CSV table of C-alpha atoms in Angstrom, one decimal:
chain,number,residue,atom,x,y,z
A,992,UNK,CA,50.0,5.0,58.4
A,993,UNK,CA,50.0,4.0,54.7
A,994,UNK,CA,53.1,2.0,53.8
A,995,UNK,CA,55.0,2.5,50.5
A,996,UNK,CA,53.7,-0.8,49.2
A,997,UNK,CA,50.0,0.1,50.0
A,998,UNK,CA,50.5,3.5,48.3
A,999,UNK,CA,51.9,1.8,45.3
A,1000,UNK,CA,48.9,-0.5,45.1
A,1001,UNK,CA,46.5,2.3,45.5
A,1002,UNK,CA,48.1,4.3,42.7
A,1003,UNK,CA,48.0,1.2,40.5
A,1004,UNK,CA,44.2,0.7,41.2
A,1005,UNK,CA,43.6,4.4,40.4
A,1006,UNK,CA,45.5,4.1,37.1
A,1007,UNK,CA,43.6,0.9,36.2
A,1008,UNK,CA,40.3,2.7,36.9
A,1009,UNK,CA,41.3,5.7,34.7
A,1010,UNK,CA,42.2,3.3,31.9
A,1011,UNK,CA,38.9,1.5,32.1
A,1012,UNK,CA,37.0,4.8,32.1
A,1013,UNK,CA,38.9,5.9,29.0
A,1014,UNK,CA,38.2,2.6,27.2
A,1015,UNK,CA,34.5,2.8,28.1
A,1016,UNK,CA,34.3,6.4,26.8
A,1017,UNK,CA,36.2,5.4,23.6
A,1018,UNK,CA,33.8,2.5,23.0
A,1019,UNK,CA,30.8,4.8,23.6
A,1020,UNK,CA,32.1,7.4,21.1
A,1021,UNK,CA,32.9,4.6,18.6
A,1022,UNK,CA,29.3,3.3,18.8
A,1023,UNK,CA,27.9,6.7,18.3
A,1024,UNK,CA,30.2,7.4,15.3
A,1025,UNK,CA,29.4,4.0,13.7
A,1026,UNK,CA,25.7,4.6,14.2
A,1027,UNK,CA,26.0,8.0,12.5
A,1028,UNK,CA,28.0,6.5,9.6
A,1029,UNK,CA,25.4,3.7,9.2
A,1030,UNK,CA,22.6,6.2,9.1
A,1031,UNK,CA,24.3,8.2,6.4
A,1032,UNK,CA,25.2,5.1,4.3
A,1033,UNK,CA,21.5,3.9,4.7
A,1034,UNK,CA,20.3,7.2,3.2
A,1035,UNK,CA,22.8,7.0,0.4
A,1036,UNK,CA,21.9,3.4,-0.4
A,1037,UNK,CA,18.2,4.1,-0.5
A,1038,UNK,CA,18.7,7.1,-2.7
A,1039,UNK,CA,21.0,5.0,-5.0
A,1040,UNK,CA,18.4,2.2,-5.3
A,1041,UNK,CA,15.6,4.7,-6.0
A,1042,UNK,CA,17.7,6.3,-8.8
A,1043,UNK,CA,18.7,2.9,-10.3
A,1044,UNK,CA,15.2,1.5,-10.3
A,1045,UNK,CA,13.7,4.6,-11.8
A,1046,UNK,CA,16.3,4.5,-14.6
A,1047,UNK,CA,15.3,1.0,-15.8
A,1048,UNK,CA,11.6,1.0,-15.0
A,1049,UNK,CA,10.4,0.8,-18.5
A,1050,UNK,CA,12.8,-1.8,-19.8
A,1051,UNK,CA,11.1,-4.9,-21.3
A,1052,UNK,CA,13.5,-7.8,-20.8
A,1053,UNK,CA,12.5,-10.0,-23.7
A,1054,UNK,CA,16.1,-11.0,-24.0
A,1055,UNK,CA,17.7,-13.9,-22.0
A,1056,UNK,CA,19.6,-11.4,-19.8
A,1057,UNK,CA,17.9,-9.8,-16.7
A,1058,UNK,CA,20.3,-6.8,-16.8
A,1059,UNK,CA,17.5,-4.6,-18.1
A,1060,UNK,CA,14.6,-6.1,-16.1
A,1061,UNK,CA,11.3,-4.5,-16.4
A,1062,UNK,CA,10.8,0.0,-12.6
A,1063,UNK,CA,5.0,10.4,-5.0
A,1064,UNK,CA,6.3,8.0,-2.3
A,1065,UNK,CA,4.0,5.1,-1.8
A,1066,UNK,CA,2.3,4.0,1.4
A,1067,UNK,CA,4.5,2.3,3.9
A,1068,UNK,CA,3.8,-1.1,5.2
A,1069,UNK,CA,2.1,0.3,8.3
A,1070,UNK,CA,-0.2,2.5,6.3
A,1071,UNK,CA,-0.8,0.2,3.3
A,1072,UNK,CA,-4.0,1.2,1.5
A,1073,UNK,CA,-6.7,-1.5,1.2
A,1074,UNK,CA,-6.8,-3.6,-2.0
A,1075,UNK,CA,-9.5,-1.9,-4.2
A,1076,UNK,CA,-9.7,-4.8,-6.7
A,1077,UNK,CA,-11.6,-8.0,-7.0
A,1078,UNK,CA,-10.3,-11.6,-7.2
A,1079,UNK,CA,-9.0,-12.6,-10.6
A,1080,UNK,CA,-11.3,-14.7,-12.9
A,1081,UNK,CA,-10.5,-18.4,-13.1
A,1082,UNK,CA,-8.1,-19.3,-15.8
A,1083,UNK,CA,-4.4,-19.8,-16.6
A,1084,UNK,CA,-1.9,-17.7,-18.4
A,1085,UNK,CA,-1.0,-19.0,-21.9
A,1086,UNK,CA,2.7,-19.5,-22.5
A,1087,UNK,CA,2.7,-19.7,-26.3
A,1088,UNK,CA,5.4,-17.7,-28.1
A,1089,UNK,CA,6.1,-17.0,-31.8
A,1090,UNK,CA,9.4,-16.6,-33.8
A,1091,UNK,CA,8.5,-13.6,-35.8
A,1092,UNK,CA,6.2,-10.6,-35.8
A,1093,UNK,CA,2.7,-11.5,-37.1
A,1094,UNK,CA,1.7,-10.5,-40.6
A,1095,UNK,CA,-0.2,-7.2,-41.0
A,1096,UNK,CA,-3.9,-7.9,-40.8
A,1097,UNK,CA,-5.4,-4.7,-39.5
A,1098,UNK,CA,-6.8,-1.9,-41.7
A,1099,UNK,CA,-4.2,0.9,-41.1
A,1100,UNK,CA,-6.8,3.6,-42.0
A,1101,UNK,CA,-9.4,2.4,-39.5
A,1102,UNK,CA,-9.9,3.1,-35.9
A,1103,UNK,CA,-9.3,0.4,-33.3
A,1104,UNK,CA,-9.9,0.3,-29.5
A,1105,UNK,CA,-8.5,-2.0,-26.9
A,1106,UNK,CA,-10.4,-3.0,-23.7
A,1107,UNK,CA,-8.6,-4.3,-20.7
A,1108,UNK,CA,-11.1,-6.0,-18.5
A,1109,UNK,CA,-9.2,-6.0,-15.2
A,1110,UNK,CA,-9.9,-7.0,-11.6
A,1111,UNK,CA,-10.0,-3.3,-10.8
A,1112,UNK,CA,-12.3,-2.2,-13.6
A,1113,UNK,CA,-12.4,-1.8,-17.3
A,1114,UNK,CA,-9.7,0.3,-19.0
A,1115,UNK,CA,-10.6,1.4,-22.5
A,1116,UNK,CA,-7.9,2.6,-24.9
A,1117,UNK,CA,-8.2,4.4,-28.2
A,1118,UNK,CA,-5.4,3.0,-30.4
A,1119,UNK,CA,-3.2,5.1,-32.7
A,1120,UNK,CA,-3.5,2.8,-35.6
A,1121,UNK,CA,-2.2,4.9,-38.5
A,1122,UNK,CA,0.7,6.2,-36.4
A,1123,UNK,CA,1.8,2.9,-34.9
A,1124,UNK,CA,0.4,0.1,-37.2
A,1125,UNK,CA,3.0,-2.5,-36.2
A,1126,UNK,CA,2.2,-2.1,-32.6
A,1127,UNK,CA,-1.5,-2.1,-33.0
A,1128,UNK,CA,-1.4,-5.1,-35.3
A,1129,UNK,CA,0.7,-7.0,-32.7
A,1130,UNK,CA,-1.7,-6.2,-29.9
A,1131,UNK,CA,-4.6,-7.2,-32.1
A,1132,UNK,CA,-2.9,-10.5,-32.8
A,1133,UNK,CA,-1.9,-11.2,-29.2
A,1134,UNK,CA,-5.2,-10.3,-27.8
A,1135,UNK,CA,-6.9,-12.6,-30.3
A,1136,UNK,CA,-4.7,-15.4,-29.1
A,1137,UNK,CA,-5.6,-14.7,-25.4
A,1138,UNK,CA,-2.0,-13.9,-24.7
A,1139,UNK,CA,-2.8,-11.1,-22.2
A,1140,UNK,CA,-5.7,-13.0,-20.4
A,1141,UNK,CA,-5.1,-13.7,-16.7
A,1142,UNK,CA,-1.7,-11.9,-16.7
A,1143,UNK,CA,-0.9,-9.5,-13.8
A,1144,UNK,CA,0.2,-5.9,-14.1
A,1145,UNK,CA,3.5,-6.6,-12.4
A,1146,UNK,CA,5.0,-3.1,-11.7
A,1147,UNK,CA,3.8,0.2,-10.4
A,1148,UNK,CA,6.2,3.2,-10.3
A,1149,UNK,CA,5.2,6.1,-8.0
A,1150,UNK,CA,8.4,8.1,-7.8
A,1151,UNK,CA,10.0,10.1,-10.6
A,1152,UNK,CA,7.7,8.7,-13.2
A,1153,UNK,CA,4.1,7.5,-12.7
A,1154,UNK,CA,3.2,4.3,-14.6
A,1155,UNK,CA,1.6,0.9,-14.3
A,1156,UNK,CA,3.3,-1.8,-16.4
A,1157,UNK,CA,1.6,-4.8,-17.8
A,1158,UNK,CA,1.8,-7.3,-20.6
A,1159,UNK,CA,4.3,-9.9,-19.2
A,1160,UNK,CA,2.8,-13.4,-19.0
A,1161,UNK,CA,5.5,-14.4,-16.4
A,1162,UNK,CA,4.6,-11.5,-14.1
A,1163,UNK,CA,8.4,-11.0,-13.4
A,1164,UNK,CA,9.3,-8.3,-16.0
A,1165,UNK,CA,11.3,-10.6,-18.3
A,1166,UNK,CA,8.6,-12.2,-20.5
A,1167,UNK,CA,7.4,-11.5,-24.0
A,1168,UNK,CA,5.8,-13.0,-27.2
A,1169,UNK,CA,9.1,-14.3,-28.6
A,1170,UNK,CA,9.4,-11.6,-31.3
A,1171,UNK,CA,10.0,-7.9,-31.3
A,1172,UNK,CA,8.4,-5.0,-33.1
A,1173,UNK,CA,9.9,-1.7,-34.4
A,1174,UNK,CA,9.6,1.6,-32.6
A,1175,UNK,CA,6.9,3.8,-34.0
A,1176,UNK,CA,5.4,7.3,-33.5
A,1177,UNK,CA,8.3,8.6,-31.4
A,1178,UNK,CA,7.6,12.1,-32.7
A,1179,UNK,CA,4.0,12.1,-31.5
A,1180,UNK,CA,2.8,15.7,-31.0
A,1181,UNK,CA,1.7,14.7,-27.4
A,1182,UNK,CA,5.3,14.1,-26.3
A,1183,UNK,CA,6.3,17.6,-25.4
A,1184,UNK,CA,9.4,18.5,-23.5
A,1185,UNK,CA,10.4,14.9,-22.9
A,1186,UNK,CA,7.2,14.2,-21.1
A,1187,UNK,CA,4.7,11.4,-21.5
A,1188,UNK,CA,1.3,12.9,-20.5
A,1189,UNK,CA,-1.2,11.3,-18.2
A,1190,UNK,CA,-3.5,8.9,-20.2
A,1191,UNK,CA,-0.7,7.7,-22.6
A,1192,UNK,CA,-0.2,4.0,-23.3
A,1193,UNK,CA,3.3,3.2,-24.6
A,1194,UNK,CA,5.6,0.2,-25.2
A,1195,UNK,CA,8.2,-0.9,-22.8
A,1196,UNK,CA,11.6,-2.0,-24.2
A,1197,UNK,CA,15.1,-3.0,-23.2
A,1198,UNK,CA,16.6,0.4,-24.0
A,1199,UNK,CA,17.7,-0.7,-27.4
A,1200,UNK,CA,15.9,0.4,-30.7
A,1201,UNK,CA,13.2,-2.0,-31.9
A,1202,UNK,CA,13.2,-4.2,-28.8
A,1203,UNK,CA,9.5,-3.9,-27.8
A,1204,UNK,CA,7.6,-7.1,-27.3
A,1205,UNK,CA,4.4,-7.4,-25.3
A,1206,UNK,CA,5.0,-5.3,-22.2
A,1207,UNK,CA,3.5,-1.8,-22.1
A,1208,UNK,CA,2.8,0.9,-19.6
A,1209,UNK,CA,-0.1,3.2,-18.7
A,1210,UNK,CA,0.7,6.7,-17.5
A,1211,UNK,CA,-1.5,8.0,-14.7
A,1212,UNK,CA,0.4,11.2,-14.2
A,1213,UNK,CA,2.6,13.3,-16.4
A,1214,UNK,CA,6.0,11.5,-16.5
A,1215,UNK,CA,9.4,12.9,-17.6
A,1216,UNK,CA,10.8,10.4,-20.1
A,1217,UNK,CA,12.8,10.6,-23.3
A,1218,UNK,CA,10.8,9.9,-26.5
A,1219,UNK,CA,12.1,6.3,-26.8
A,1220,UNK,CA,8.9,4.4,-26.0
A,1221,UNK,CA,6.3,3.9,-28.8
A,1222,UNK,CA,3.1,5.8,-27.7
A,1223,UNK,CA,0.2,3.8,-29.3
A,1224,UNK,CA,-2.9,4.6,-27.3
A,1225,UNK,CA,-4.9,7.0,-25.1
A,1226,UNK,CA,-6.8,5.9,-22.0
A,1227,UNK,CA,-10.5,6.9,-21.6
A,1228,UNK,CA,-11.7,9.1,-18.7
A,1229,UNK,CA,-13.3,6.1,-17.1
A,1230,UNK,CA,-10.1,4.1,-17.6
A,1231,UNK,CA,-8.1,6.8,-15.9
A,1232,UNK,CA,-10.4,6.6,-12.9
A,1233,UNK,CA,-9.5,2.9,-12.6
A,1234,UNK,CA,-5.8,3.5,-13.1
A,1235,UNK,CA,-5.7,6.2,-10.4
A,1236,UNK,CA,-7.5,3.9,-8.0
A,1237,UNK,CA,-4.7,1.3,-8.6
A,1238,UNK,CA,-2.0,4.0,-8.1
A,1239,UNK,CA,-3.6,5.2,-4.9
A,1240,UNK,CA,-3.2,1.8,-3.3
A,1241,UNK,CA,0.6,2.2,-3.7
A,1242,UNK,CA,3.3,-0.4,-4.4
A,1243,UNK,CA,4.8,-3.1,-2.2
A,1244,UNK,CA,8.4,-1.9,-1.6
A,1245,UNK,CA,7.8,1.5,-0.2
A,1246,UNK,CA,10.7,2.8,-2.4
A,1247,UNK,CA,8.4,3.9,-5.2
A,1248,UNK,CA,8.9,1.0,-7.6
A,1249,UNK,CA,7.5,-2.5,-7.1
A,1250,UNK,CA,4.5,-4.7,-7.5
A,1251,UNK,CA,1.2,-2.9,-7.0
A,1252,UNK,CA,-0.5,-3.4,-3.7
A,1253,UNK,CA,-3.8,-3.7,-5.7
A,1254,UNK,CA,-4.5,-7.1,-7.2
A,1255,UNK,CA,-4.2,-5.9,-10.9
A,1256,UNK,CA,-4.9,-8.8,-13.3
A,1257,UNK,CA,-6.1,-8.5,-16.9
A,1258,UNK,CA,-9.0,-11.0,-16.9
A,1259,UNK,CA,-9.5,-10.4,-20.6
A,1260,UNK,CA,-8.0,-8.2,-23.3
A,1261,UNK,CA,-9.7,-7.5,-26.6
A,1262,UNK,CA,-8.9,-5.3,-29.6
A,1263,UNK,CA,-11.8,-4.3,-31.9
A,1264,UNK,CA,-12.3,-2.2,-35.0
A,1265,UNK,CA,-14.5,0.7,-34.1
């Protein structure tokens, strides 16, 4: 026969077990809830990062601040495309800068072309001399000084807009020649409906008027952008083939804005009167 004391102890054990079961169930539900919240926050964070980087992708940070640093989903790390480019030519990047824009030396009425001999192939560009004389003159000056030689194209954007960005001797998105040039040709007839068409070469800037330096971007697919970036050249068909090969290799972050997976280095840049 069960005594009153034994019954009391049995009831106490049963109460303890029920409490433990409730606590275990509560912890399980809390873990599931926290996991769900973390998942949602992760999606929001990724989306916010993608929007932010797309918004500043074309800024050329020639100023001392990095607030405006120079940004189709790319391949993931597990499916990274092979590097389609060769090793860079031997040589070092020059670090010379200048205090003011170079004097005008080009013939504004003549035709000029720029050749980017890159590790991925040659990219030939017909320059819009009469429409953007300051920009073309600056590129002619810098190319003549070897400023672009051995510099990497540091940024590939594959989400929202579709561009390869080059022209920074530091390879970090915050370098330049030490001077700035005015915006030009912002009413170019090719810029329809706030779109920079594939094949366009345009200046990067900090988002402020007249803040272009040496960084520029090459558009490999029509890209929605406001007409705030000086369009100063058009890429040849052969050059577009090279550019699309670079884009096909994707970028390093998997978020659509980062260093290109391809080893894109400008071995030599030249500007010539044609």
